Structures are given as structure tokens and as C-alpha cells.
Amino acid sequence: YLLFLSFCVVGIVSNSLLLIITIRTKTLRAPCNILIGACALFDVMHQGGGVLFPIYFAKKIIYVRILQFLPEVGCAAGTMTVLCIGIDRFLSIAAASTYRSMSTGAYLTVC
């Protein structure tokens, strides 16, 4: 259990740092970096469940479905964010000439 908990804590701390750096640094506000920051946010949500579940199970709280909501949303949204990062990388390679001239609003609508 302690090894699992330590992995969760390391993941939460490192993804939180990545998110904070993405928000604070102006050069990291490109669309792909915004997607990477969003993926870090959703990973924090997902890994937070690994820290919260054993605490609640130890206290014998029955509302397990409510506790599963946050990590499951993080997992589902993180998966979609990784898909969007893959689409972004595909667009940057397949359509290199139009990729640079694409507006951010249109880009985020596609992804």
C-alpha cells in the first residue's frame, strides 16, 4: 500500500508542478502546451483517487460511487486530452504549411 501511495503522491506533485509552470510561463501558452497542461490537470484528478480511496475505505464509508467520480472523470478526460495531443502532432506533421496559420479558436475547436 505504501508503494502505491508513494507513486500517487509523486504523480500528483509532478503533474501539479507541470500545470503551474504551464500557467505561469507565457511562452508555454501555445495550443499544444495548453493540452499538455490540461492532461496534467486530469492526471492529478485521476491520481488523487489513489490517495483518497484507501483513507475512505479505512473509515468504512459506503459512498464508493461518489468517491469514484473524480478519478474516473480525470481518467476519461485525460484520455481525450491525449487523443487531442495526438491529433495536434498529426496536424503539425501532415499539414505543416496550414498548421502555423491556424487560429487558436479554430484549432481548439478541432481538438
XYZ file of C-alpha atoms in Angstrom:
111
model
C 0.000 0.000 0.000
C 2.780 2.461 0.849
C 4.483 1.902 -2.501
C 1.198 2.584 -4.330
C 0.589 5.676 -2.201
C 4.088 6.973 -2.879
C 3.578 6.600 -6.642
C 0.322 8.533 -6.383
C 1.929 11.321 -4.369
C 4.877 11.599 -6.776
C 2.448 11.739 -9.701
C 0.299 14.396 -8.051
C 3.289 16.577 -7.161
C 4.983 16.310 -10.565
C 1.791 16.899 -12.542
C 0.887 19.836 -10.302
C 4.298 21.375 -10.951
C 3.849 20.872 -14.687
C 0.451 22.562 -14.537
C 1.753 25.509 -12.512
C 4.698 26.006 -14.868
C 2.390 25.860 -17.887
C 0.108 28.511 -16.369
C 2.859 30.866 -15.195
C 5.177 30.768 -18.221
C 3.934 32.890 -21.106
C 5.989 31.028 -23.711
C 4.168 27.798 -22.819
C 0.756 29.106 -23.864
C 0.808 27.517 -27.296
C -2.152 25.234 -28.011
C -0.139 22.026 -27.676
C 1.287 23.146 -24.336
C -2.207 24.049 -23.132
C -3.281 20.500 -23.975
C -0.299 19.111 -22.062
C -1.247 21.271 -19.060
C -4.836 20.032 -19.272
C -3.567 16.466 -19.370
C -1.537 17.171 -16.225
C -4.647 18.557 -14.506
C -6.681 15.479 -15.363
C -3.837 13.212 -14.226
C -3.878 14.978 -10.848
C -7.607 14.275 -10.620
C -7.078 10.630 -11.554
C -4.155 10.064 -9.200
C -5.953 11.861 -6.378
C -8.345 8.936 -6.228
C -5.462 6.632 -5.390
C -4.740 8.715 -2.319
C -8.362 9.217 -1.241
C -9.776 5.701 -1.672
C -7.724 3.886 0.977
C -8.445 6.641 3.503
C -12.184 6.329 2.963
C -12.114 2.537 2.874
C -10.310 2.508 6.207
C -13.160 4.537 7.727
C -15.746 2.171 6.178
C -17.631 4.860 4.275
C -20.178 3.257 1.964
C -20.499 6.003 -0.672
C -17.972 4.445 -3.037
C -19.635 5.590 -6.260
C -19.394 9.222 -5.227
C -15.704 8.782 -4.464
C -15.069 7.197 -7.853
C -16.431 10.192 -9.742
C -13.345 12.428 -9.538
C -10.728 9.867 -10.637
C -12.976 8.461 -13.354
C -13.614 11.907 -14.818
C -9.869 12.522 -14.666
C -9.188 9.254 -16.469
C -11.771 9.845 -19.199
C -10.836 13.488 -19.761
C -7.127 12.646 -19.673
C -7.650 10.027 -22.353
C -9.436 12.547 -24.571
C -6.674 15.075 -23.958
C -4.024 12.562 -25.024
C -6.089 11.914 -28.177
C -6.172 15.659 -28.862
C -2.403 15.893 -28.377
C -2.007 13.086 -30.912
C -4.288 14.894 -33.384
C -2.259 18.066 -32.817
C 1.001 16.292 -33.563
C -0.541 14.688 -36.649
C -1.762 18.058 -37.928
C 1.623 19.649 -37.337
C 3.314 16.994 -39.469
C 0.672 16.336 -42.132
C -0.319 19.954 -42.776
C 2.760 21.907 -41.766
C 2.003 24.864 -44.056
C -1.518 25.491 -42.700
C -0.770 24.480 -39.106
C 1.126 27.690 -38.297
C -1.539 29.975 -39.755
C -4.460 28.283 -37.956
C -6.176 30.486 -35.393
C -6.199 29.278 -31.795
C -10.009 29.254 -31.593
C -10.371 27.116 -34.699
C -7.549 24.876 -33.545
C -9.095 24.216 -30.133
C -12.477 23.596 -31.766
C -10.955 20.866 -33.931
C -9.202 19.265 -30.981
